[in-house]
mmCIF file of C-alpha atoms in Angstrom:
data_model
loop_
_atom_site.group_PDB
_atom_site.id
_atom_site.type_symbol
_atom_site.label_atom_id
_atom_site.label_comp_id
_atom_site.label_asym_id
_atom_site.label_seq_id
_atom_site.Cartn_x
_atom_site.Cartn_y
_atom_site.Cartn_z
ATOM 1 C CA MET K 1 97.144 130.752 105.858
ATOM 2 C CA VAL K 2 94.660 128.622 103.938
ATOM 3 C CA VAL K 3 96.095 126.146 101.480
ATOM 4 C CA VAL K 4 93.948 125.368 98.475
ATOM 5 C CA PRO K 5 94.077 121.625 97.735
ATOM 6 C CA GLU K 6 94.886 120.331 94.274
ATOM 7 C CA ILE K 7 91.564 119.863 92.557
ATOM 8 C CA PHE K 8 92.672 116.588 90.954
ATOM 9 C CA GLY K 9 94.861 115.393 93.838
ATOM 10 C CA GLY K 10 92.817 112.243 94.475
ATOM 11 C CA LEU K 11 92.682 111.406 90.785
ATOM 12 C CA LYS K 12 96.439 111.910 90.558
ATOM 13 C CA ALA K 13 97.004 109.213 93.181
ATOM 14 C CA ILE K 14 94.726 106.834 91.305
ATOM 15 C CA VAL K 15 96.367 107.473 87.929
ATOM 16 C CA MET K 16 99.855 107.091 89.369
ATOM 17 C CA SER K 17 98.899 103.817 91.059
ATOM 18 C CA GLY K 18 98.852 101.951 87.757
ATOM 19 C CA LEU K 19 95.697 100.123 88.829
ATOM 20 C CA LEU K 20 93.323 101.483 86.195
ATOM 21 C CA ASP K 21 91.537 98.949 84.019
ATOM 22 C CA ARG K 22 91.049 99.211 80.239
ATOM 23 C CA ASP K 23 87.510 100.572 80.535
ATOM 24 C CA THR K 24 88.636 103.385 82.822
ATOM 25 C CA LEU K 25 91.563 104.186 80.536
ATOM 26 C CA ARG K 26 89.164 104.331 77.580
ATOM 27 C CA ASP K 27 86.832 106.608 79.563
ATOM 28 C CA LEU K 28 89.699 108.967 80.428
ATOM 29 C CA TYR K 29 90.808 109.075 76.806
ATOM 30 C CA GLN K 30 87.230 109.873 75.727
ATOM 31 C CA LEU K 31 87.059 112.583 78.395
ATOM 32 C CA ARG K 32 90.177 114.133 76.909
ATOM 33 C CA LEU K 33 88.496 114.168 73.492
ATOM 34 C CA MET K 34 85.411 115.852 74.934
ATOM 35 C CA LEU K 35 87.527 118.506 76.585
ATOM 36 C CA GLU K 36 89.561 119.168 73.444
ATOM 37 C CA ILE K 37 86.423 119.663 71.362
ATOM 38 C CA GLY K 38 84.971 122.003 73.981
ATOM 39 C CA MET K 39 88.069 124.130 74.474
ATOM 40 C CA ALA K 40 88.297 125.455 70.900
ATOM 41 C CA ASP K 41 86.958 128.922 71.759
ATOM 42 C CA PHE K 42 89.463 129.315 74.600
ATOM 43 C CA VAL K 43 92.350 128.155 72.409
ATOM 44 C CA PHE K 44 91.390 130.647 69.706
ATOM 45 C CA ARG K 45 90.942 133.467 72.189
ATOM 46 C CA ASN K 46 94.382 132.879 73.734
ATOM 47 C CA LYS K 47 96.496 131.880 70.744
ATOM 48 C CA ASN K 48 99.405 134.136 69.915
ATOM 49 C CA GLU K 49 102.529 134.082 67.762
ATOM 50 C CA GLU K 50 104.533 132.226 70.417
ATOM 51 C CA ILE K 51 101.938 129.419 70.574
ATOM 52 C CA ILE K 52 101.737 129.281 66.777
ATOM 53 C CA ARG K 53 105.554 128.982 66.514
ATOM 54 C CA LYS K 54 105.645 126.283 69.191
ATOM 55 C CA LEU K 55 102.935 124.235 67.473
ATOM 56 C CA GLU K 56 104.603 124.752 64.099
ATOM 57 C CA GLU K 57 107.843 123.265 65.489
ATOM 58 C CA ILE K 58 105.952 120.329 66.999
ATOM 59 C CA VAL K 59 104.119 119.622 63.732
ATOM 60 C CA ALA K 60 107.336 119.871 61.688
ATOM 61 C CA CYS K 61 109.025 117.413 64.052
ATOM 62 C CA GLU K 62 106.072 115.057 63.769
ATOM 63 C CA VAL K 63 106.101 115.175 59.960
ATOM 64 C CA GLU K 64 109.821 114.362 59.917
ATOM 65 C CA LEU K 65 109.394 111.490 62.379
ATOM 66 C CA GLU K 66 106.547 110.064 60.306
ATOM 67 C CA ARG K 67 108.801 110.181 57.230
ATOM 68 C CA GLN K 68 111.507 108.361 59.196
ATOM 69 C CA LEU K 69 108.986 105.792 60.413
ATOM 70 C CA ILE K 70 107.907 105.003 56.857
ATOM 71 C CA ARG K 71 111.522 104.532 55.720
ATOM 72 C CA THR K 72 112.778 102.583 58.718
ATOM 73 C CA GLU K 73 113.137 98.896 59.343
ATOM 74 C CA ASP K 74 110.845 97.302 61.907
ATOM 75 C CA ASP K 75 113.699 96.956 64.432
ATOM 76 C CA ASP K 76 114.075 100.742 64.645
ATOM 77 C CA ALA K 77 110.382 101.561 64.338
ATOM 78 C CA ARG K 78 109.682 101.295 68.063
ATOM 79 C CA GLU K 79 112.099 104.103 68.964
ATOM 80 C CA ILE K 80 110.613 106.410 66.332
ATOM 81 C CA ALA K 81 107.079 105.478 67.388
ATOM 82 C CA GLU K 82 107.967 106.416 70.979
ATOM 83 C CA LYS K 83 109.201 109.805 69.766
ATOM 84 C CA LEU K 84 105.973 110.235 67.786
ATOM 85 C CA ARG K 85 103.958 109.456 70.913
ATOM 86 C CA ASP K 86 105.891 112.132 72.787
ATOM 87 C CA VAL K 87 105.315 114.665 70.008
ATOM 88 C CA ASP K 88 101.599 113.818 70.018
ATOM 89 C CA ILE K 89 101.504 114.482 73.758
ATOM 90 C CA GLN K 90 103.374 117.788 73.261
ATOM 91 C CA PHE K 91 100.867 118.918 70.636
ATOM 92 C CA HIS K 92 97.824 118.221 72.776
ATOM 93 C CA SER K 93 99.476 119.550 75.939
ATOM 94 C CA THR K 94 100.198 122.831 74.150
ATOM 95 C CA LEU K 95 96.535 123.136 73.203
ATOM 96 C CA PHE K 96 95.519 122.610 76.838
ATOM 97 C CA GLU K 97 98.113 125.171 77.985
ATOM 98 C CA THR K 98 96.749 127.676 75.484
ATOM 99 C CA THR K 99 93.406 127.724 77.299
ATOM 100 C CA ALA K 100 95.157 129.334 80.307
ATOM 101 C CA ASN K 101 92.830 127.346 82.578
ATOM 102 C CA LYS K 102 94.885 126.035 85.481
ATOM 103 C CA SER K 103 92.454 123.236 86.374
ATOM 104 C CA LEU K 104 92.355 122.059 82.773
ATOM 105 C CA MET K 105 96.164 122.151 82.579
ATOM 106 C CA ASP K 106 96.407 120.145 85.810
ATOM 107 C CA PHE K 107 94.037 117.569 84.373
ATOM 108 C CA GLN K 108 96.071 117.432 81.138
ATOM 109 C CA TYR K 109 99.194 116.806 83.218
ATOM 110 C CA LEU K 110 97.538 113.662 84.566
ATOM 111 C CA LEU K 111 96.438 112.584 81.111
ATOM 112 C CA ARG K 112 99.889 113.280 79.675
ATOM 113 C CA HIS K 113 101.427 111.023 82.309
ATOM 114 C CA LEU K 114 98.810 108.371 81.706
ATOM 115 C CA PHE K 115 99.214 108.347 77.916
ATOM 116 C CA SER K 116 102.999 108.430 78.094
ATOM 117 C CA LEU K 117 102.806 105.030 79.793
ATOM 118 C CA TYR K 118 101.164 103.449 76.764
ATOM 119 C CA ALA K 119 103.391 101.485 74.455
ATOM 120 C CA PRO K 120 103.764 103.271 71.125
ATOM 121 C CA ARG K 121 101.694 102.032 68.258
ATOM 122 C CA ALA K 122 103.203 99.768 65.643
ATOM 123 C CA LYS K 123 104.619 101.236 62.465
ATOM 124 C CA LYS K 124 101.774 100.038 60.280
ATOM 125 C CA ASP K 125 98.985 101.593 62.342
ATOM 126 C CA PHE K 126 100.445 104.875 63.573
ATOM 127 C CA HIS K 127 97.710 107.421 62.771
ATOM 128 C CA SER K 128 95.904 104.884 60.577
ATOM 129 C CA HIS K 129 92.533 105.971 61.976
ATOM 130 C CA THR K 130 93.278 109.701 61.961
ATOM 131 C CA ILE K 131 91.030 111.653 59.616
ATOM 132 C CA VAL K 132 92.416 115.090 60.533
ATOM 133 C CA THR K 133 96.113 115.220 61.382
ATOM 134 C CA HIS K 134 97.980 117.650 63.597
ATOM 135 C CA VAL K 135 99.061 119.460 60.417
ATOM 136 C CA GLY K 136 95.394 120.041 59.573
ATOM 137 C CA LEU K 137 94.592 121.145 63.122
ATOM 138 C CA PHE K 138 97.574 123.495 63.137
ATOM 139 C CA ASN K 139 96.568 125.067 59.821
ATOM 140 C CA LEU K 140 93.040 125.642 61.120
ATOM 141 C CA LEU K 141 94.370 127.148 64.317
ATOM 142 C CA ARG K 142 96.617 129.485 62.352
ATOM 143 C CA ASN K 143 94.122 130.485 59.640
ATOM 144 C CA GLY K 144 90.688 129.084 60.493
ATOM 145 C CA THR K 145 87.890 129.644 62.946
ATOM 146 C CA ALA K 146 87.069 128.144 66.317
ATOM 147 C CA ASP K 147 84.077 126.362 64.768
ATOM 148 C CA ALA K 148 86.204 124.793 62.008
ATOM 149 C CA PHE K 149 88.817 123.791 64.588
ATOM 150 C CA ARG K 150 86.145 122.238 66.816
ATOM 151 C CA MET K 151 84.785 120.197 63.879
ATOM 152 C CA ALA K 152 88.307 119.079 62.940
ATOM 153 C CA MET K 153 88.927 117.987 66.543
ATOM 154 C CA ARG K 154 85.863 115.763 66.293
ATOM 155 C CA LEU K 155 87.432 114.091 63.271
ATOM 156 C CA HIS K 156 90.909 113.920 64.787
#
């Protein structure tokens, strides 16, 4: 019996080592952005009511956490920011899963692990550079086109 090796097995060992420098981390984050922009057609082709409901729940949770973050004292902000980071990861992971591309999902698993290690952003700058939010992306996924979604991902 032939065993097919994990396509990103070597990269997994490197990511899990914790030895990546800032430039490599930046490159991996940029690679994720490139992939997300390019996967719009696959996401649109494979979206269904279950995916839409799942993303709707994620976005609603994120909106509530952002409201809490605005109202909270700085001492409690870190915990909420960590939850927001997790919700952000869930949103993007769901998009990758929607492509139904096993290699892409395996790669996202590595990225999800990598980005979950980052300390959450401070209260004052959470999403401060975001032009298009997850709410906007969700609305385009539900009612828009793949081209509009792709453009919004560029601005996200």
